[in-house]
């Protein structure tokens, strides 16, 4: 089946502009990488692009229609860390001076910065988790033959770092 929903959101604009109504169709997919880490892809588009049933919201006639489309990708890096890629385009269906657009963009970036700060963790702890996850992935690949270019990189690393377990080598 499909994983999707209609999402409707109203936004109040400053300066006497009429409120905007965003009607979007949202769908998502979960994938599991070879190493067991999950990736979620969330995509959305204007509801008019969706061929299924459209539900109307009370009060919609009082607002101007606006559109948005984009994709979010949330990739699990370790048990407690992720990478979030956010690509989004918004059309408020209004002509605004560049100064106002700058203000709106700064407000939007402020939201993302607050979200990042809310979930920020100790950098050293995150680094340890990433190194541990990388080491685990490497261990899982032991016994899997390297491709020619990978073998070359590995040999150069051995030359720089020395061999594991040998005095002066890496641990």
mmCIF file of C-alpha atoms in Angstrom:
data_model
loop_
_atom_site.group_PDB
_atom_site.id
_atom_site.type_symbol
_atom_site.label_atom_id
_atom_site.label_comp_id
_atom_site.label_asym_id
_atom_site.label_seq_id
_atom_site.Cartn_x
_atom_site.Cartn_y
_atom_site.Cartn_z
ATOM 1 C CA UNK A 1 0.000 0.000 0.000
ATOM 2 C CA UNK A 2 0.928 3.626 -0.035
ATOM 3 C CA UNK A 3 2.244 5.620 2.837
ATOM 4 C CA UNK A 4 0.810 9.065 2.497
ATOM 5 C CA UNK A 5 -1.450 11.693 3.913
ATOM 6 C CA UNK A 6 -2.981 15.017 3.117
ATOM 7 C CA UNK A 7 -1.434 17.746 5.232
ATOM 8 C CA UNK A 8 -3.064 21.169 5.449
ATOM 9 C CA UNK A 9 -1.463 24.096 7.240
ATOM 10 C CA UNK A 10 -2.333 27.778 7.470
ATOM 11 C CA UNK A 11 0.285 30.481 7.881
ATOM 12 C CA UNK A 12 -0.288 34.031 9.065
ATOM 13 C CA UNK A 13 1.756 36.589 7.188
ATOM 14 C CA UNK A 14 2.893 39.904 8.699
ATOM 15 C CA UNK A 15 2.143 43.345 7.337
ATOM 16 C CA UNK A 16 -1.522 42.947 6.494
ATOM 17 C CA UNK A 17 -1.041 40.168 3.943
ATOM 18 C CA UNK A 18 -3.875 37.649 3.812
ATOM 19 C CA UNK A 19 -3.212 34.285 5.484
ATOM 20 C CA UNK A 20 -1.945 31.477 3.266
ATOM 21 C CA UNK A 21 -3.194 27.909 3.085
ATOM 22 C CA UNK A 22 -0.832 25.077 2.196
ATOM 23 C CA UNK A 23 -2.505 21.866 1.061
ATOM 24 C CA UNK A 24 0.093 19.181 0.463
ATOM 25 C CA UNK A 25 0.333 15.474 -0.204
ATOM 26 C CA UNK A 26 3.040 13.825 1.851
ATOM 27 C CA UNK A 27 4.498 10.362 1.357
ATOM 28 C CA UNK A 28 7.425 8.537 2.929
ATOM 29 C CA UNK A 29 9.561 5.464 2.672
ATOM 30 C CA UNK A 30 11.863 3.657 5.063
ATOM 31 C CA UNK A 31 14.876 1.769 3.782
ATOM 32 C CA UNK A 32 17.393 -0.326 5.671
ATOM 33 C CA UNK A 33 20.981 -0.148 4.476
ATOM 34 C CA UNK A 34 23.250 -3.196 4.302
ATOM 35 C CA UNK A 35 24.756 -2.343 7.702
ATOM 36 C CA UNK A 36 21.311 -2.164 9.332
ATOM 37 C CA UNK A 37 21.061 1.637 9.545
ATOM 38 C CA UNK A 38 17.726 3.145 8.533
ATOM 39 C CA UNK A 39 17.020 5.982 6.134
ATOM 40 C CA UNK A 40 13.683 7.751 5.912
ATOM 41 C CA UNK A 41 12.741 9.704 2.802
ATOM 42 C CA UNK A 42 9.805 12.081 3.181
ATOM 43 C CA UNK A 43 8.564 13.821 0.034
ATOM 44 C CA UNK A 44 5.731 16.291 -0.392
ATOM 45 C CA UNK A 45 4.050 18.226 -3.189
ATOM 46 C CA UNK A 46 0.979 20.413 -3.720
ATOM 47 C CA UNK A 47 -2.204 18.433 -3.137
ATOM 48 C CA UNK A 48 -3.360 19.185 -6.693
ATOM 49 C CA UNK A 49 -0.635 16.799 -7.939
ATOM 50 C CA UNK A 50 -2.193 13.928 -5.956
ATOM 51 C CA UNK A 51 -4.748 11.924 -7.952
ATOM 52 C CA UNK A 52 -6.674 10.583 -4.948
ATOM 53 C CA UNK A 53 -9.355 12.081 -2.714
ATOM 54 C CA UNK A 54 -8.948 15.700 -1.608
ATOM 55 C CA UNK A 55 -10.476 16.733 1.725
ATOM 56 C CA UNK A 56 -11.440 20.390 2.166
ATOM 57 C CA UNK A 57 -10.709 22.276 5.371
ATOM 58 C CA UNK A 58 -13.251 24.597 7.013
ATOM 59 C CA UNK A 59 -12.315 28.229 6.501
ATOM 60 C CA UNK A 60 -10.117 27.566 3.486
ATOM 61 C CA UNK A 61 -12.081 30.066 1.411
ATOM 62 C CA UNK A 62 -10.849 32.882 3.683
ATOM 63 C CA UNK A 63 -7.211 32.259 2.768
ATOM 64 C CA UNK A 64 -5.063 32.473 -0.341
ATOM 65 C CA UNK A 65 -3.565 29.269 -1.635
ATOM 66 C CA UNK A 66 0.213 28.838 -1.386
ATOM 67 C CA UNK A 67 2.302 25.851 -2.428
ATOM 68 C CA UNK A 68 5.320 23.970 -1.194
ATOM 69 C CA UNK A 69 7.241 20.949 -2.409
ATOM 70 C CA UNK A 70 10.348 19.202 -1.228
ATOM 71 C CA UNK A 71 12.070 16.245 0.302
ATOM 72 C CA UNK A 72 13.536 15.464 3.720
ATOM 73 C CA UNK A 73 16.051 12.656 4.138
ATOM 74 C CA UNK A 74 16.803 11.434 7.645
ATOM 75 C CA UNK A 75 19.699 8.998 7.713
ATOM 76 C CA UNK A 76 20.661 7.093 10.847
ATOM 77 C CA UNK A 77 24.412 7.421 11.436
ATOM 78 C CA UNK A 78 24.610 5.749 14.838
ATOM 79 C CA UNK A 79 22.080 4.680 17.437
ATOM 80 C CA UNK A 80 21.757 8.263 18.695
ATOM 81 C CA UNK A 81 22.803 10.437 15.744
ATOM 82 C CA UNK A 82 21.361 11.172 12.348
ATOM 83 C CA UNK A 83 21.928 13.328 9.318
ATOM 84 C CA UNK A 84 19.018 15.426 8.111
ATOM 85 C CA UNK A 85 18.904 16.764 4.559
ATOM 86 C CA UNK A 86 16.164 19.266 3.918
ATOM 87 C CA UNK A 87 15.278 20.604 0.462
ATOM 88 C CA UNK A 88 12.121 22.667 0.197
ATOM 89 C CA UNK A 89 10.630 25.258 -2.140
ATOM 90 C CA UNK A 90 7.788 27.552 -1.070
ATOM 91 C CA UNK A 91 5.631 29.802 -3.248
ATOM 92 C CA UNK A 92 3.484 32.181 -1.196
ATOM 93 C CA UNK A 93 1.795 33.411 -4.397
ATOM 94 C CA UNK A 94 2.635 36.962 -3.504
ATOM 95 C CA UNK A 95 5.042 39.600 -4.695
ATOM 96 C CA UNK A 96 7.249 40.669 -1.802
ATOM 97 C CA UNK A 97 10.164 43.064 -1.642
ATOM 98 C CA UNK A 98 13.577 41.401 -1.282
ATOM 99 C CA UNK A 99 13.874 42.856 2.249
ATOM 100 C CA UNK A 100 10.735 41.008 3.382
ATOM 101 C CA UNK A 101 11.936 37.781 1.754
ATOM 102 C CA UNK A 102 15.230 38.145 3.649
ATOM 103 C CA UNK A 103 13.310 38.490 6.930
ATOM 104 C CA UNK A 104 11.207 35.396 6.176
ATOM 105 C CA UNK A 105 14.313 33.393 5.209
ATOM 106 C CA UNK A 106 16.082 34.434 8.434
ATOM 107 C CA UNK A 107 13.040 33.399 10.484
ATOM 108 C CA UNK A 108 12.995 30.039 8.729
ATOM 109 C CA UNK A 109 16.711 29.504 9.332
ATOM 110 C CA UNK A 110 16.164 30.488 12.961
ATOM 111 C CA UNK A 111 13.668 27.636 13.249
ATOM 112 C CA UNK A 112 16.177 25.133 11.875
ATOM 113 C CA UNK A 113 18.906 26.462 14.164
ATOM 114 C CA UNK A 114 16.605 26.133 17.205
ATOM 115 C CA UNK A 115 15.770 22.564 16.158
ATOM 116 C CA UNK A 116 19.465 21.743 15.764
ATOM 117 C CA UNK A 117 20.255 23.272 19.164
ATOM 118 C CA UNK A 118 17.387 21.373 20.818
ATOM 119 C CA UNK A 119 18.874 18.035 19.722
ATOM 120 C CA UNK A 120 22.569 18.983 20.000
ATOM 121 C CA UNK A 121 24.704 16.540 21.932
ATOM 122 C CA UNK A 122 28.253 16.518 23.233
ATOM 123 C CA UNK A 123 30.530 16.526 20.168
ATOM 124 C CA UNK A 124 33.092 14.148 21.675
ATOM 125 C CA UNK A 125 30.376 11.637 22.557
ATOM 126 C CA UNK A 126 28.945 11.838 19.027
ATOM 127 C CA UNK A 127 32.437 11.411 17.541
ATOM 128 C CA UNK A 128 32.997 8.291 19.680
ATOM 129 C CA UNK A 129 29.677 6.855 18.480
ATOM 130 C CA UNK A 130 30.529 7.548 14.823
ATOM 131 C CA UNK A 131 33.964 5.942 15.162
ATOM 132 C CA UNK A 132 32.428 2.923 16.897
ATOM 133 C CA UNK A 133 29.797 2.603 14.140
ATOM 134 C CA UNK A 134 32.489 2.833 11.462
ATOM 135 C CA UNK A 135 34.585 0.200 13.240
ATOM 136 C CA UNK A 136 31.548 -2.079 13.435
ATOM 137 C CA UNK A 137 30.881 -1.645 9.716
ATOM 138 C CA UNK A 138 34.505 -2.475 8.961
ATOM 139 C CA UNK A 139 34.347 -5.596 11.165
ATOM 140 C CA UNK A 140 31.198 -6.725 9.342
ATOM 141 C CA UNK A 141 33.051 -6.446 6.021
ATOM 142 C CA UNK A 142 36.002 -8.589 7.135
ATOM 143 C CA UNK A 143 36.399 -11.458 4.772
ATOM 144 C CA UNK A 144 34.704 -9.537 1.956
ATOM 145 C CA UNK A 145 37.275 -9.025 -0.797
ATOM 146 C CA UNK A 146 38.294 -5.442 -1.467
ATOM 147 C CA UNK A 147 37.929 -3.921 -4.898
ATOM 148 C CA UNK A 148 41.157 -2.904 -6.608
ATOM 149 C CA UNK A 149 40.883 0.792 -5.742
ATOM 150 C CA UNK A 150 39.926 -0.022 -2.133
ATOM 151 C CA UNK A 151 42.930 -2.319 -1.792
ATOM 152 C CA UNK A 152 45.190 0.511 -2.996
ATOM 153 C CA UNK A 153 43.806 2.903 -0.391
ATOM 154 C CA UNK A 154 44.174 0.250 2.303
ATOM 155 C CA UNK A 155 47.823 -0.364 1.333
ATOM 156 C CA UNK A 156 48.600 3.371 1.484
ATOM 157 C CA UNK A 157 46.968 3.563 4.933
ATOM 158 C CA UNK A 158 49.087 0.642 6.151
ATOM 159 C CA UNK A 159 52.197 2.418 4.895
ATOM 160 C CA UNK A 160 51.239 5.549 6.838
ATOM 161 C CA UNK A 161 49.929 3.917 10.007
ATOM 162 C CA UNK A 162 51.787 0.630 10.248
ATOM 163 C CA UNK A 163 50.134 -2.710 10.818
ATOM 164 C CA UNK A 164 47.670 -3.482 13.595
ATOM 165 C CA UNK A 165 49.266 -5.016 16.680
ATOM 166 C CA UNK A 166 52.815 -4.128 15.623
ATOM 167 C CA UNK A 167 54.646 -1.678 17.882
ATOM 168 C CA UNK A 168 54.129 1.822 16.490
ATOM 169 C CA UNK A 169 51.184 0.600 14.445
ATOM 170 C CA UNK A 170 47.500 1.475 14.850
ATOM 171 C CA UNK A 171 45.206 -0.106 17.398
#
